GROMACS .gro file of C-alpha atoms in nm:
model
  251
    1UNK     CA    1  -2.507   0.214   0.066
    2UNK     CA    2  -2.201   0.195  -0.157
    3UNK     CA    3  -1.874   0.216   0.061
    4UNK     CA    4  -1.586   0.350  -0.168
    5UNK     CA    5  -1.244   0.220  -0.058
    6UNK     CA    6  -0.969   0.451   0.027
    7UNK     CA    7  -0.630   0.383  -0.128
    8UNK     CA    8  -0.308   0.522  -0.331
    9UNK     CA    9  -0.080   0.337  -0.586
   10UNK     CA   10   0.289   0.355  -0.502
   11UNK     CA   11   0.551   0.602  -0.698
   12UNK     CA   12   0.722   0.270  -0.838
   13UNK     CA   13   0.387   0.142  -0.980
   14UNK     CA   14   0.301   0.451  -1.139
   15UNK     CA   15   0.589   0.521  -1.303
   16UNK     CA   16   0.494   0.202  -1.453
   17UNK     CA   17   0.189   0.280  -1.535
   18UNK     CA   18   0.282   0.557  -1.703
   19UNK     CA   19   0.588   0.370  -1.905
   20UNK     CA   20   0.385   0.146  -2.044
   21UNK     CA   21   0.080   0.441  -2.148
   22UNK     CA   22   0.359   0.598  -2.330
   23UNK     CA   23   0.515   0.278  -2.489
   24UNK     CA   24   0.149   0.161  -2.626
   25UNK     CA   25   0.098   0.539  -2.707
   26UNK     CA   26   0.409   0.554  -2.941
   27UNK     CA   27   0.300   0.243  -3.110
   28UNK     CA   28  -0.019   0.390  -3.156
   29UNK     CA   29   0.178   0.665  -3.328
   30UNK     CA   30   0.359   0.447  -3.541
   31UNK     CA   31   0.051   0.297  -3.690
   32UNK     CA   32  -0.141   0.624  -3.744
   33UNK     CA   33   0.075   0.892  -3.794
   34UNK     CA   34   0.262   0.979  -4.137
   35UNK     CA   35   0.517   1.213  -3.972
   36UNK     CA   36   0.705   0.988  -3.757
   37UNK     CA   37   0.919   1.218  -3.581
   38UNK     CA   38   0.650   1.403  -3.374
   39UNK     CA   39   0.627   1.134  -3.127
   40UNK     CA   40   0.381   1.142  -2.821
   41UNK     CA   41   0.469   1.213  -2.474
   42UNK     CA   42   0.336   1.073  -2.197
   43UNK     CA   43   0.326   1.245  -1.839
   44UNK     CA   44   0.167   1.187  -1.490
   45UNK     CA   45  -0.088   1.460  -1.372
   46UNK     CA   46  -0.109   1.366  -1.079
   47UNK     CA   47  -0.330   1.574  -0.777
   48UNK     CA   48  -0.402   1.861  -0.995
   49UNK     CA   49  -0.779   1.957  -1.024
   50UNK     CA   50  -0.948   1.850  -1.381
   51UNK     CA   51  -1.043   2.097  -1.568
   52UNK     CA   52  -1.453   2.066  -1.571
   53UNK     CA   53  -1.549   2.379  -1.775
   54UNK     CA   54  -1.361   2.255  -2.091
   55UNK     CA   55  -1.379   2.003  -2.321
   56UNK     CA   56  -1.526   1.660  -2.348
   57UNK     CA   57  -1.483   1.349  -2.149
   58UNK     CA   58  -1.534   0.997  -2.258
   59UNK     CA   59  -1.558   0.669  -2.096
   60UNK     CA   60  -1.500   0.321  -2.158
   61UNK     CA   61  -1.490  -0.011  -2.019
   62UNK     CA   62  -1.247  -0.252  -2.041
   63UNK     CA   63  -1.205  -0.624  -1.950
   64UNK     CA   64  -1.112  -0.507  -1.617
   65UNK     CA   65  -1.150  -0.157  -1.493
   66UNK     CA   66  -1.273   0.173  -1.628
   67UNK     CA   67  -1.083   0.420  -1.879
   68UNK     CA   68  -1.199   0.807  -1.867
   69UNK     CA   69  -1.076   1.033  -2.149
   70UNK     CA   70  -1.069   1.424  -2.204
   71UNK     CA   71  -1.034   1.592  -2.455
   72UNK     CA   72  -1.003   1.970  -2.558
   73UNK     CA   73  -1.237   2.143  -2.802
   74UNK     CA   74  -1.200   2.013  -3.133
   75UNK     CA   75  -0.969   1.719  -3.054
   76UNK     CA   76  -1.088   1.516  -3.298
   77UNK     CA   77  -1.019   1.761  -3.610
   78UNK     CA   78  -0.677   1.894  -3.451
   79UNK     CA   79  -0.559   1.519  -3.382
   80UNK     CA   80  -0.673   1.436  -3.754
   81UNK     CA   81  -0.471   1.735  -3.926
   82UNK     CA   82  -0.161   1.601  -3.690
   83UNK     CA   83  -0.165   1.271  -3.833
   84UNK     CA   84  -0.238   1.313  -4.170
   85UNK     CA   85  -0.010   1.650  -4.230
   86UNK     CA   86  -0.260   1.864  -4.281
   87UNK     CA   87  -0.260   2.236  -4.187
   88UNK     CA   88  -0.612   2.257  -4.113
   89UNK     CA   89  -0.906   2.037  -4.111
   90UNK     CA   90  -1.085   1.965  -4.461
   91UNK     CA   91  -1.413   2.052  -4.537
   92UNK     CA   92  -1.534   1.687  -4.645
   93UNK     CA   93  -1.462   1.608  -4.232
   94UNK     CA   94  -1.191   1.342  -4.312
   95UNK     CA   95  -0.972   1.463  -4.020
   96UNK     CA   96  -1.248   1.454  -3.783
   97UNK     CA   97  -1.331   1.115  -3.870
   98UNK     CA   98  -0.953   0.971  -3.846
   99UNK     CA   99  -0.921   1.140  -3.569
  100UNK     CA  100  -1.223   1.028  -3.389
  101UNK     CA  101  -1.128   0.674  -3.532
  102UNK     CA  102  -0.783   0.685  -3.385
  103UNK     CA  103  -0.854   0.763  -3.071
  104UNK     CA  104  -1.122   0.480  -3.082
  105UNK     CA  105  -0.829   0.255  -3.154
  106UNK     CA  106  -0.563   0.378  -2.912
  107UNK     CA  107  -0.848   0.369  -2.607
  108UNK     CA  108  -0.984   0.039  -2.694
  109UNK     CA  109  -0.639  -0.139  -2.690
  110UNK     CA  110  -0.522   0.026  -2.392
  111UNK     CA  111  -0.842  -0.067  -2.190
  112UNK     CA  112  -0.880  -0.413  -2.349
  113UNK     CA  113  -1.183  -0.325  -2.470
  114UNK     CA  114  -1.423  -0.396  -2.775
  115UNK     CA  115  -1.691  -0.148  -2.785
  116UNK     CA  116  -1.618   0.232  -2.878
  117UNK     CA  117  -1.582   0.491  -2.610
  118UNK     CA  118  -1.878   0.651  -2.507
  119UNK     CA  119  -1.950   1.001  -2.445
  120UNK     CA  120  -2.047   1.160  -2.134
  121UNK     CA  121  -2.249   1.454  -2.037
  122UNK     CA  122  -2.051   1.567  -1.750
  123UNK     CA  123  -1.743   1.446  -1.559
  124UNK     CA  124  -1.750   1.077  -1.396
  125UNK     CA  125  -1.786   1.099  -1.016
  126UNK     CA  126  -1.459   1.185  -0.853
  127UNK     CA  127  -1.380   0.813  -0.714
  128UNK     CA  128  -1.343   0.752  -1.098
  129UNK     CA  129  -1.030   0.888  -1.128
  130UNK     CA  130  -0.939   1.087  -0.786
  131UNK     CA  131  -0.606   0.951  -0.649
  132UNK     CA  132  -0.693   0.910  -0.320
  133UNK     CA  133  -0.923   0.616  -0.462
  134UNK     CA  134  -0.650   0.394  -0.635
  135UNK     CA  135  -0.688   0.628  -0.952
  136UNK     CA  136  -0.392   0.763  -1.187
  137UNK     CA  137  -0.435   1.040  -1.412
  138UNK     CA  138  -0.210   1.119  -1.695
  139UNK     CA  139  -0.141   1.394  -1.976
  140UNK     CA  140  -0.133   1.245  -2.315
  141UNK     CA  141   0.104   1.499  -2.517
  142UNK     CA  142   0.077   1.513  -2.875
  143UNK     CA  143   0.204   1.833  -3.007
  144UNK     CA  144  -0.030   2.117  -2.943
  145UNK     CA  145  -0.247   1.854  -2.796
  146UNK     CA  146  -0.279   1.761  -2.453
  147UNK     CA  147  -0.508   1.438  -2.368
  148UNK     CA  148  -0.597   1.415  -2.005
  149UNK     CA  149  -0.620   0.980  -1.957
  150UNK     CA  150  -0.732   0.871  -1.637
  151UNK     CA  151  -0.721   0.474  -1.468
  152UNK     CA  152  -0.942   0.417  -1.209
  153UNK     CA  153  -0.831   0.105  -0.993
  154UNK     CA  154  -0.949  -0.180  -1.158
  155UNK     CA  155  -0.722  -0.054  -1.468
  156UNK     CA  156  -0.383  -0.018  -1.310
  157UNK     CA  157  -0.410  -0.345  -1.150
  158UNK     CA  158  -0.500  -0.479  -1.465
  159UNK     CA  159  -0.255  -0.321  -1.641
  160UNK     CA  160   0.024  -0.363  -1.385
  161UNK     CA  161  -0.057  -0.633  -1.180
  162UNK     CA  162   0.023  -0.642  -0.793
  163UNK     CA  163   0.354  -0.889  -0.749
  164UNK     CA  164   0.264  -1.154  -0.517
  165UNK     CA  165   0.575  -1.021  -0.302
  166UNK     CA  166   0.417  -0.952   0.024
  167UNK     CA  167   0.645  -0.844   0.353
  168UNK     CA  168   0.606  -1.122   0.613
  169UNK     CA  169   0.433  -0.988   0.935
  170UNK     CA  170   0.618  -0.920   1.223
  171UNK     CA  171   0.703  -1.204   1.437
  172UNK     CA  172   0.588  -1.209   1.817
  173UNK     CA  173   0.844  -1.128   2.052
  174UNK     CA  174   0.831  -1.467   2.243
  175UNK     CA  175   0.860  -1.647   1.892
  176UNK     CA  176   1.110  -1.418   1.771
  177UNK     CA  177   1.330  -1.515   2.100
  178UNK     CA  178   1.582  -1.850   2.078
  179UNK     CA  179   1.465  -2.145   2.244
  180UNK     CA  180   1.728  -2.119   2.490
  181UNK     CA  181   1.711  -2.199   2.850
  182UNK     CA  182   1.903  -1.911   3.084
  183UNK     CA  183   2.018  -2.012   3.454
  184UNK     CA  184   1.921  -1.721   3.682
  185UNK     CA  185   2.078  -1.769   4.049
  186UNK     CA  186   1.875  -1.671   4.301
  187UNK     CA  187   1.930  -1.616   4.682
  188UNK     CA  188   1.678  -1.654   4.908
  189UNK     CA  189   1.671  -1.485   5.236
  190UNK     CA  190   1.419  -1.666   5.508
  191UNK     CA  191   1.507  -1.397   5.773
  192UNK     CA  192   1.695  -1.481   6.089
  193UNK     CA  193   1.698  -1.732   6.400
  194UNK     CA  194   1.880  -1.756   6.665
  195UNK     CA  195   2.210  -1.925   6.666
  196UNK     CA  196   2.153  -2.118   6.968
  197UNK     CA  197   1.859  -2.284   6.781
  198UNK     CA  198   2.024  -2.388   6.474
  199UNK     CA  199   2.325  -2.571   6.692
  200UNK     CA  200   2.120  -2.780   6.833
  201UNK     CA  201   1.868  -2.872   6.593
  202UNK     CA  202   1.818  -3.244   6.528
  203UNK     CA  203   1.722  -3.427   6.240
  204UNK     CA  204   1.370  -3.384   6.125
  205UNK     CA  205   1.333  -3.069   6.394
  206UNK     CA  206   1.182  -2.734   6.177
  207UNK     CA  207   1.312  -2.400   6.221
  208UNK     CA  208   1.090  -2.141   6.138
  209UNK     CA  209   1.237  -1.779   6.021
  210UNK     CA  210   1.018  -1.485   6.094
  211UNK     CA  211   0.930  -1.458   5.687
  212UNK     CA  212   0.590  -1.562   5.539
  213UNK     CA  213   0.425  -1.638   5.270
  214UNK     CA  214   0.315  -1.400   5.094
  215UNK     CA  215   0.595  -1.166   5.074
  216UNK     CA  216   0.717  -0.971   4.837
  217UNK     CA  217   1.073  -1.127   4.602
  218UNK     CA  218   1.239  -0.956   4.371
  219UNK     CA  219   1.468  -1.110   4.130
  220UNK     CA  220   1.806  -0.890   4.073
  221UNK     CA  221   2.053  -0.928   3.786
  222UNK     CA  222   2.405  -0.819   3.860
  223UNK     CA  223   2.346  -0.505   3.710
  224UNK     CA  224   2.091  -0.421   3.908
  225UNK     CA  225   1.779  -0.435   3.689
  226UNK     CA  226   1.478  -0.602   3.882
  227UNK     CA  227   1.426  -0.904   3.638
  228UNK     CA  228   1.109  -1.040   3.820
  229UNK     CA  229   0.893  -0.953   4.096
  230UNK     CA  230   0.694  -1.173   4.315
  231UNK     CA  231   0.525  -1.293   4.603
  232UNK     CA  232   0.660  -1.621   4.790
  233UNK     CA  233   0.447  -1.956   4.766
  234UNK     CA  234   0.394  -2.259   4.821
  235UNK     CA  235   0.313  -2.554   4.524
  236UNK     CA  236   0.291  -2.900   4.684
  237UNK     CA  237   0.615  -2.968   4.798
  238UNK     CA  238   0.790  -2.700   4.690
  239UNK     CA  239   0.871  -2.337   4.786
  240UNK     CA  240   0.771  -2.138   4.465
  241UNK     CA  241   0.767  -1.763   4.352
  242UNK     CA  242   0.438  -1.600   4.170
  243UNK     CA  243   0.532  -1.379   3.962
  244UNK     CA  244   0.374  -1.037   3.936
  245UNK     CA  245   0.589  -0.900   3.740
  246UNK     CA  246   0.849  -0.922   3.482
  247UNK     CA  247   1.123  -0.701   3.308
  248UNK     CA  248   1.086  -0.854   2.990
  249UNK     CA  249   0.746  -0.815   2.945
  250UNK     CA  250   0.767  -0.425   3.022
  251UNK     CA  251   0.993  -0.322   2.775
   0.00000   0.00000   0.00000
């Protein structure tokens, strides 16, 4: 079963993308073209639906990545007449062939590719060039003539590499904390005895108050705020609280 990844490229990286379409597109233009001024135009298409009734597409791929193309009817003929001047194609089919060789050229160095586009018989499957998979389609403007270019994936990050930049992850909140130590004074009430008791208790003599182990201590700060919660015991030598409970871990 092939799993197909879901993912989008950013805005930033797009715009990219599509900068550096248009800049290859215009030096494309500047090798082909006799009429200099008509210079292409290079726009993203971005969610709209393809059109699937009209046209042709092509495919081709590159070191890295796949390149779809579609064209309109007769794109090869029209694109010819643009670059060569003429008014309308010539019978002897030299527009259609610079045009078909043109496009050759502008596809093969934009995919980094070696072998001519090939034609398809119906459109590539949508995780080809559907955004939601990483794709970017773009409109490749040429006068009267609009070139739909799609990227899938592999492309843009071949074309615009992902910057090794990456956010560090959050930090935990104990690591995130100083090392600092905090003195918390505590007062401990044992409960009561009798007076009478304590006046005439000699060294080494035990008085016992009416409080247990086991019971409940809270921790107060002078605010107020309960900053631990326990139970009194005893480790070894030493009168101890467990803790069930802290503030700090609750909020």
């Amino acid at each position: 079963m092939n799993v197909v990844a879901l993912r989008w490229q950013g805005a930033s990286r797009i715009e990219r993308l599509r900068s550096l379409v248009e800049e290859r597109a215009r030096q494309w233009w500047g090798e082909w073209a006799l009429d200099q001024s008509r210079v292409p135009a290079v726009t993203v298409s971005g969610d709209r639906p393809l059109v699937r009734d009209g046209g042709e597409w092509y495919g081709i791929d590159g070191s890295s990545g796949r390149l779809f193309l579609q064209l309109p009817s007769h794109a090869f003929e029209r694109l010819g007449c643009l670059l060569l001047g003429l008014p309308e194609p010539d019978s002897a089919g030299i527009a259609f062939g610079v045009g078909r060789r043109a496009i050759s050229a502008a596809v093969r160095v934009l995919a980094g590719a070696q072998d001519e586009p090939r034609h398809l018989d119906h459109a590539p499957a949508p995780f080809f060039y559907a955004a939601r998979h990483g794709a970017v389609s773009m409109t490749w403007k040429m006068d009267t003539i609009d070139l739909g270019v799609h990227l899938d994936d592999a492309m843009c990050r071949s074309l615009v590499p992902v910057t090794g930049h990456v956010a560090p992850a959050l930090a935990s909140r104990r690591t995130a904390i100083l090392h600092e130590e905090v003195s918390l004074p505590v007062m401990l009430d044992l409960g009561r005895a009798g007076l009478a008791e304590t006046l005439s208790l000699r060294p080494g003599e035990i008085v016992k108050s009416d409080v247990r182990l086991g019971a409940m201590v809270r921790v107060v700060a002078d605010n107020g705020t309960v900053v631990l919660a326990g139970q009194l015991a005893a480790d070894g030598d030493h009168r101890a609280i467990r803790c069930m409970g802290a503030q700090n871990q609750q909020e």
